[in-house]
Coordinates of C-alpha atoms in Angstrom, one line a residue:
Chain A
X1 CA 78.5 125.0 255.6
X2 CA 81.6 122.9 256.1
X3 CA 85.3 123.5 256.6
X4 CA 86.2 120.3 254.6
X5 CA 84.7 118.5 251.7
X6 CA 82.2 115.7 252.2
X7 CA 80.2 114.0 249.4
X8 CA 77.0 115.1 251.1
X9 CA 76.7 117.0 254.3
X10 CA 73.6 115.3 255.5
X11 CA 71.2 117.0 258.0
X12 CA 67.6 116.5 258.9
X13 CA 66.3 119.0 256.2
X14 CA 68.2 117.3 253.4
X15 CA 67.0 113.9 254.4
X16 CA 63.4 115.0 254.5
X17 CA 63.9 116.9 251.1
X18 CA 65.3 113.7 249.5
X19 CA 62.7 111.4 251.0
X20 CA 59.9 113.7 249.6
X21 CA 61.7 113.8 246.2
X22 CA 62.1 110.0 246.1
X23 CA 58.5 109.4 247.1
X24 CA 57.3 111.9 244.3
X25 CA 59.4 110.0 241.7
X26 CA 58.1 106.6 242.6
X27 CA 54.5 107.9 242.7
X28 CA 54.9 109.7 239.3
X29 CA 56.4 106.6 237.6
X30 CA 53.8 104.3 239.1
X31 CA 51.0 106.5 238.0
X32 CA 52.4 107.2 234.5
X33 CA 53.2 103.5 233.7
X34 CA 50.0 102.1 235.1
X35 CA 47.8 104.6 233.3
X36 CA 49.7 104.1 230.0
X37 CA 49.3 100.3 230.3
X38 CA 45.6 100.7 230.8
X39 CA 45.1 103.1 227.9
X40 CA 47.5 101.3 225.5
X41 CA 48.2 97.7 226.6
X42 CA 50.3 97.0 223.5
X43 CA 52.9 99.6 224.5
X44 CA 56.4 98.2 224.7
X45 CA 58.6 98.4 227.9
X46 CA 61.2 100.5 226.1
X47 CA 58.7 103.1 225.0
X48 CA 57.2 103.2 228.5
X49 CA 60.6 103.8 230.0
X50 CA 61.5 106.5 227.4
X51 CA 58.2 108.3 227.9
X52 CA 57.9 108.0 231.7
X53 CA 61.5 109.1 232.4
X54 CA 61.4 111.8 229.7
X55 CA 58.2 113.4 231.1
X56 CA 59.4 113.1 234.7
X57 CA 62.7 114.9 233.8
X58 CA 60.8 117.7 232.1
X59 CA 58.5 118.0 235.1
X60 CA 61.4 118.1 237.5
X61 CA 63.2 120.7 235.3
X62 CA 60.1 122.9 235.5
X63 CA 60.0 122.6 239.3
X64 CA 63.7 123.4 239.6
X65 CA 63.3 126.5 237.4
X66 CA 60.4 127.7 239.5
X67 CA 62.2 127.5 242.8
X68 CA 64.7 130.4 242.1
X69 CA 62.1 133.1 241.2
X70 CA 59.6 131.9 243.8
X71 CA 62.3 132.3 246.5
X72 CA 63.1 135.8 245.1
X73 CA 59.4 136.8 245.2
X74 CA 58.6 135.2 248.6
X75 CA 60.8 134.0 251.4
X76 CA 58.3 131.2 252.2
X77 CA 59.9 129.2 249.3
X78 CA 63.5 129.5 250.6
X79 CA 63.5 126.0 252.1
X80 CA 63.0 124.6 248.6
X81 CA 66.1 126.4 247.4
X82 CA 68.2 124.9 250.2
X83 CA 68.7 121.5 248.6
X84 CA 67.9 122.3 245.0
X85 CA 71.1 120.7 243.8
X86 CA 69.9 117.3 244.8
X87 CA 66.8 117.9 242.7
X88 CA 69.0 119.0 239.8
X89 CA 71.2 115.9 240.0
X90 CA 68.1 113.7 240.2
X91 CA 66.6 115.4 237.2
X92 CA 69.9 114.7 235.2
X93 CA 69.7 111.0 236.1
X94 CA 66.0 110.8 234.9
X95 CA 66.9 112.7 231.7
X96 CA 70.0 110.4 231.2
X97 CA 67.8 107.2 231.5
X98 CA 65.4 108.7 228.9
X99 CA 68.4 109.6 226.7
X100 CA 70.2 106.3 227.0
X101 CA 67.1 104.2 226.3
X102 CA 66.2 106.5 223.3
X103 CA 69.7 106.1 221.8
X104 CA 69.7 102.3 222.3
X105 CA 66.2 102.0 220.9
X106 CA 66.6 104.3 217.8
X107 CA 70.3 104.5 217.1
X108 CA 72.2 101.3 218.3
X109 CA 71.2 98.9 215.5
X110 CA 72.9 100.7 212.6
X111 CA 76.4 100.5 211.3
X112 CA 77.6 103.9 212.7
X113 CA 78.3 105.0 216.2
X114 CA 75.0 105.6 218.1
X115 CA 76.1 109.1 219.2
X116 CA 77.0 110.0 215.6
X117 CA 73.7 108.5 214.5
X118 CA 71.8 111.0 216.7
X119 CA 73.2 113.9 214.6
X120 CA 73.6 112.2 211.2
X121 CA 70.8 109.7 210.8
X122 CA 68.3 112.4 210.2
X123 CA 69.7 115.4 208.3
X124 CA 66.5 117.4 207.8
X125 CA 67.9 120.3 209.7
X126 CA 66.1 122.7 207.3
X127 CA 62.7 121.2 208.1
X128 CA 60.5 122.0 211.1
X129 CA 58.3 118.9 210.9
X130 CA 61.2 116.5 210.3
X131 CA 63.8 118.3 212.3
X132 CA 66.3 115.9 214.1
X133 CA 64.9 116.9 217.5
X134 CA 66.9 114.2 219.3
X135 CA 70.1 116.2 218.7
X136 CA 68.7 119.1 220.7
X137 CA 67.8 116.8 223.6
X138 CA 71.4 115.3 223.5
X139 CA 73.0 118.8 223.7
X140 CA 70.7 119.6 226.6
X141 CA 71.7 116.4 228.3
X142 CA 75.4 117.3 227.9
X143 CA 74.7 120.6 229.7
X144 CA 72.8 118.9 232.5
X145 CA 75.7 116.4 232.8
X146 CA 78.2 119.3 233.2
X147 CA 76.0 120.9 235.8
X148 CA 75.5 117.6 237.7
X149 CA 79.2 116.7 237.9
X150 CA 80.1 120.3 239.0
X151 CA 77.3 120.6 241.5
X152 CA 79.4 119.8 244.5
X153 CA 80.9 122.6 246.7
X154 CA 84.4 121.3 245.7
X155 CA 83.8 122.6 242.2
X156 CA 82.2 125.7 243.4
X157 CA 85.3 126.6 245.3
X158 CA 87.8 125.6 242.6
X159 CA 86.0 127.1 239.7
X160 CA 85.1 130.3 241.7
X161 CA 81.5 131.2 242.4
X162 CA 81.3 133.5 239.4
X163 CA 82.4 130.8 236.8
X164 CA 80.4 128.2 238.6
X165 CA 77.3 130.4 238.6
X166 CA 77.8 131.3 234.9
X167 CA 78.1 127.6 234.1
X168 CA 75.0 126.7 236.0
X169 CA 73.0 129.5 234.3
X170 CA 73.4 127.5 231.1
X171 CA 70.3 125.7 232.4
X172 CA 68.3 128.4 230.6
X173 CA 69.9 127.4 227.3
X174 CA 69.3 123.7 228.2
X175 CA 65.7 124.6 229.0
X176 CA 65.2 126.2 225.6
X177 CA 66.7 123.2 223.9
X178 CA 64.4 120.9 225.8
X179 CA 61.3 122.9 224.9
X180 CA 62.4 122.8 221.2
X181 CA 63.2 119.1 221.6
X182 CA 59.6 118.4 222.6
X183 CA 58.0 120.9 220.2
X184 CA 59.9 119.6 217.1
X185 CA 59.8 116.0 218.3
X186 CA 56.8 114.4 220.0
X187 CA 54.4 117.3 219.5
X188 CA 54.7 116.9 215.7
X189 CA 52.9 113.6 215.9
X190 CA 51.1 113.8 219.2
X191 CA 47.4 114.1 218.7
X192 CA 46.4 114.4 222.4
X193 CA 46.0 118.1 223.5
X194 CA 47.0 117.1 227.1
X195 CA 50.7 117.1 226.5
X196 CA 50.7 120.3 224.5
X197 CA 48.6 122.1 227.1
X198 CA 50.7 120.9 230.0
X199 CA 53.9 122.0 228.3
X200 CA 52.4 125.4 227.4
X201 CA 51.2 126.0 231.0
X202 CA 54.6 125.0 232.4
X203 CA 56.4 127.2 230.0
X204 CA 54.1 130.2 230.7
X205 CA 54.5 129.8 234.5
X206 CA 58.3 129.6 234.3
X207 CA 58.5 132.7 232.0
X208 CA 56.1 134.7 234.1
X209 CA 57.8 133.9 237.4
X210 CA 61.3 134.8 236.0
X211 CA 60.0 138.0 234.5
X212 CA 58.4 139.0 237.8
X213 CA 61.5 138.1 239.8
X214 CA 63.9 139.9 237.5
X215 CA 61.5 142.9 237.4
X216 CA 61.6 143.0 241.2
X217 CA 65.4 142.7 241.3
X218 CA 66.5 145.0 238.5
X219 CA 65.3 148.4 240.0
X220 CA 67.5 147.8 243.1
X221 CA 70.6 148.0 240.8
X222 CA 69.8 151.6 239.8
X223 CA 72.3 154.1 241.4
X224 CA 71.1 155.2 244.8
X225 CA 70.5 159.0 244.8
X226 CA 71.1 160.7 248.2
X227 CA 73.1 163.3 250.1
X228 CA 76.8 163.0 249.9
X229 CA 79.2 164.5 252.4
X230 CA 82.9 163.8 252.7
X231 CA 82.7 160.6 250.6
X232 CA 79.8 159.3 252.8
X233 CA 76.4 158.7 251.3
X234 CA 73.3 159.1 253.5
X235 CA 71.4 155.8 253.1
X236 CA 68.5 155.7 255.5
X237 CA 67.3 156.3 259.1
X238 CA 68.3 153.6 261.7
X239 CA 64.5 153.2 262.3
X240 CA 64.0 151.9 258.8
X241 CA 66.0 148.7 259.6
X242 CA 64.5 146.0 261.7
X243 CA 66.6 144.5 264.5
X244 CA 69.1 141.9 263.3
X245 CA 68.0 142.6 259.7
X246 CA 69.5 144.7 256.8
X247 CA 68.8 147.3 254.2
X248 CA 70.3 146.7 250.8
X249 CA 71.5 149.6 248.6
X250 CA 73.4 149.7 245.4
X251 CA 75.9 152.6 245.7
X252 CA 78.6 151.7 243.2
X253 CA 79.5 148.4 241.4
X254 CA 77.7 146.0 243.8
X255 CA 75.0 145.9 246.4
X256 CA 75.8 146.6 250.1
X257 CA 73.9 145.1 253.1
X258 CA 73.7 147.4 256.1
X259 CA 72.8 145.4 259.3
X260 CA 71.4 146.7 262.5
X261 CA 72.1 144.6 265.6
X262 CA 71.8 145.7 269.2
X263 CA 72.8 149.3 269.1
X264 CA 75.3 148.8 266.4
X265 CA 75.4 149.2 262.6
X266 CA 77.8 147.4 260.2
X267 CA 77.9 147.1 256.4
X268 CA 79.2 144.3 254.2
X269 CA 79.0 143.2 250.6
X270 CA 75.6 141.8 249.8
X271 CA 77.1 138.9 247.9
X272 CA 77.6 135.6 249.7
X273 CA 80.9 133.9 248.9
X274 CA 79.2 130.5 248.6
X275 CA 76.7 130.9 245.7
X276 CA 76.4 134.7 245.5
X277 CA 73.3 134.6 247.7
X278 CA 71.8 137.9 249.0
X279 CA 73.2 138.3 252.5
X280 CA 71.1 141.4 253.1
X281 CA 67.9 139.3 252.9
X282 CA 69.3 137.0 255.7
X283 CA 69.4 137.9 259.4
X284 CA 71.8 137.9 262.2
X285 CA 71.7 134.6 264.1
X286 CA 74.0 133.9 267.0
X287 CA 75.9 137.1 266.2
X288 CA 76.6 136.1 262.6
X289 CA 75.0 137.4 259.3
X290 CA 73.4 134.3 258.0
X291 CA 72.8 133.8 254.2
X292 CA 69.2 133.0 253.5
X293 CA 70.1 130.5 250.7
X294 CA 72.4 127.9 252.4
X295 CA 73.2 129.3 255.9
X296 CA 76.8 130.5 255.3
X297 CA 77.7 132.9 258.1
X298 CA 79.8 136.0 258.5
X299 CA 80.7 138.2 261.4
X300 CA 79.2 141.7 260.8
X301 CA 82.2 143.7 262.0
X302 CA 84.8 142.0 259.7
X303 CA 82.9 140.1 257.1
X304 CA 84.8 136.9 257.9
X305 CA 83.2 133.5 258.6
X306 CA 83.8 132.3 262.2
X307 CA 86.6 129.8 262.5
X308 CA 87.3 127.2 261.2
X309 CA 85.6 128.6 258.1
X310 CA 87.5 130.8 255.7
X311 CA 85.0 132.7 253.6
X312 CA 85.3 136.5 253.6
X313 CA 83.3 139.4 252.2
X314 CA 84.2 143.1 251.8
X315 CA 83.3 145.5 254.6
X316 CA 82.4 149.2 254.5
X317 CA 82.9 152.1 256.8
X318 CA 79.6 153.3 258.4
X319 CA 78.7 156.1 260.7
X320 CA 75.4 157.0 262.4
X321 CA 74.7 160.8 262.8
X322 CA 71.5 161.9 264.3
X323 CA 70.0 158.4 263.7
X324 CA 70.9 158.7 260.0
X325 CA 73.1 156.0 258.5
X326 CA 76.0 157.2 256.3
X327 CA 78.2 154.9 254.4
X328 CA 81.5 155.2 252.5
X329 CA 80.9 153.2 249.3
X330 CA 84.6 152.3 248.8
X331 CA 84.9 148.7 249.9
X332 CA 87.7 147.5 252.2
X333 CA 89.5 144.3 251.3
X334 CA 87.5 141.2 252.2
X335 CA 87.7 140.4 255.9
X336 CA 88.9 143.8 257.0
X337 CA 87.9 144.7 260.6
X338 CA 85.7 147.8 260.7
X339 CA 84.5 149.1 264.0
X340 CA 80.7 149.0 264.1
X341 CA 79.0 152.4 264.3
X342 CA 77.1 152.9 267.6
X343 CA 73.5 154.2 267.6
X344 CA 73.3 156.8 270.4
Chain B
X1 CA 73.9 137.0 242.5
X2 CA 76.5 139.5 241.3
X3 CA 75.4 142.3 239.1
X4 CA 76.5 141.0 235.7
X5 CA 74.7 137.8 236.3
X6 CA 71.6 139.6 237.4
X7 CA 71.7 141.6 234.2
X8 CA 72.2 138.4 232.2
X9 CA 69.3 136.9 234.0
X10 CA 67.1 139.9 233.3
X11 CA 67.7 140.1 229.6
X12 CA 68.0 136.3 229.0
X13 CA 64.4 135.8 230.3
X14 CA 63.0 138.6 228.2
X15 CA 64.6 137.0 225.2
X16 CA 63.4 133.6 226.1
X17 CA 59.9 134.8 226.7
X18 CA 59.7 135.9 223.1
X19 CA 61.6 133.0 221.6
X20 CA 59.8 130.2 223.4
X21 CA 56.3 131.6 223.0
X22 CA 56.8 132.4 219.3
X23 CA 58.5 129.0 218.8
X24 CA 55.7 127.2 220.5
X25 CA 53.0 128.9 218.4
X26 CA 54.9 128.2 215.2
X27 CA 55.5 124.6 216.0
X28 CA 51.8 124.1 216.7
X29 CA 50.7 126.0 213.6
X30 CA 53.2 124.3 211.2
X31 CA 52.4 120.8 212.4
X32 CA 51.9 118.5 209.4
X33 CA 48.3 118.1 208.3
X34 CA 48.6 114.3 208.4
X35 CA 50.2 113.4 211.7
X36 CA 52.2 110.2 211.6
X37 CA 54.6 108.7 214.1
X38 CA 58.3 109.0 213.2
X39 CA 58.6 105.3 214.1
X40 CA 56.3 104.3 211.2
X41 CA 58.2 103.5 208.0
X42 CA 57.8 105.8 205.1
X43 CA 56.9 104.4 201.7
X44 CA 60.5 105.0 200.5
X45 CA 61.8 102.8 203.3
X46 CA 59.5 100.0 202.4
X47 CA 60.6 100.3 198.7
X48 CA 64.2 100.0 199.8
X49 CA 63.4 96.8 201.8
X50 CA 61.6 95.2 198.8
X51 CA 64.5 95.9 196.5
X52 CA 67.0 94.3 198.8
X53 CA 64.9 91.2 199.5
X54 CA 66.4 88.3 197.6

């Protein structure tokens, strides 16, 4: 969380994250290249680079796509989410090295532009076995490029979280293109079952995790059925909410997080202004609601980030009657002061 | 995430689950019987080279 833009807001967690990532990349490349040289000593340097960086990029892409649903399913994985964008940018660079070397190797010696050659040198678009699979990889690389250059918070703020998130959800389209790139490309002449099996396992794991996570999330969006009195909806008993934690309900258009802290209750929008993280799954630290994704903070009584920060979320009117929490589902404008309800 | 994106996520992964699994199975089943590397020249390419050799 920062009041001004910096290229990278380094802290101890990010440094450890990146050191582990760097170590993993070096270890993977060393293992892949040395084992390939042992198995096939005649392999060229260009082929080694193309294959090692290509497989590394796919592996990193699978890890990236696993982090989101894992964090939704279990909070143990939240630390992996914290610095996922560094992982994403690294994956783009690995994929770019694979792409650039492939284009130079296979498309730079003709008499047409190498980029045009990717799409025009093979025009068997009707064939499965001869499909120009490199075109699919190139389109995926463009999507990864757009994601990498807009990964900084500067773009998040200027594009708005909604547009930024929509843009970054194009990773699913890119993932589909990458799977097809491999299926219609290397798997059409790869005789070893190892690569096919690894890709199948990775794909099944990704799909299963995302289906489980979305299956867990989706029911929460069903309209909350409860008693209604004078615009207020009865949500739960105060005893159902742990100290400094929240209960999340979906009363109208969006989810609401109802926090209990001390002998007070306040309600704010569940959507963090940074990356739309689930505020209700965070906790109150130093008097502030703290987003579990990247630590953005808001004061529970007015939904505003403490100065000098400027983020604001909508607040809601709450009252506690006979230890029952009642909430008016009509949101106040973002950052509106609402007196917390006192638990008597 | 906001609600429309959660909805997109929910339906997108159901669609991808079908598309990717079916695509994977078809790509394996329809692999050519004789597997050859795309880097190897086809007979037509060799013929072209011969014709242009002075």
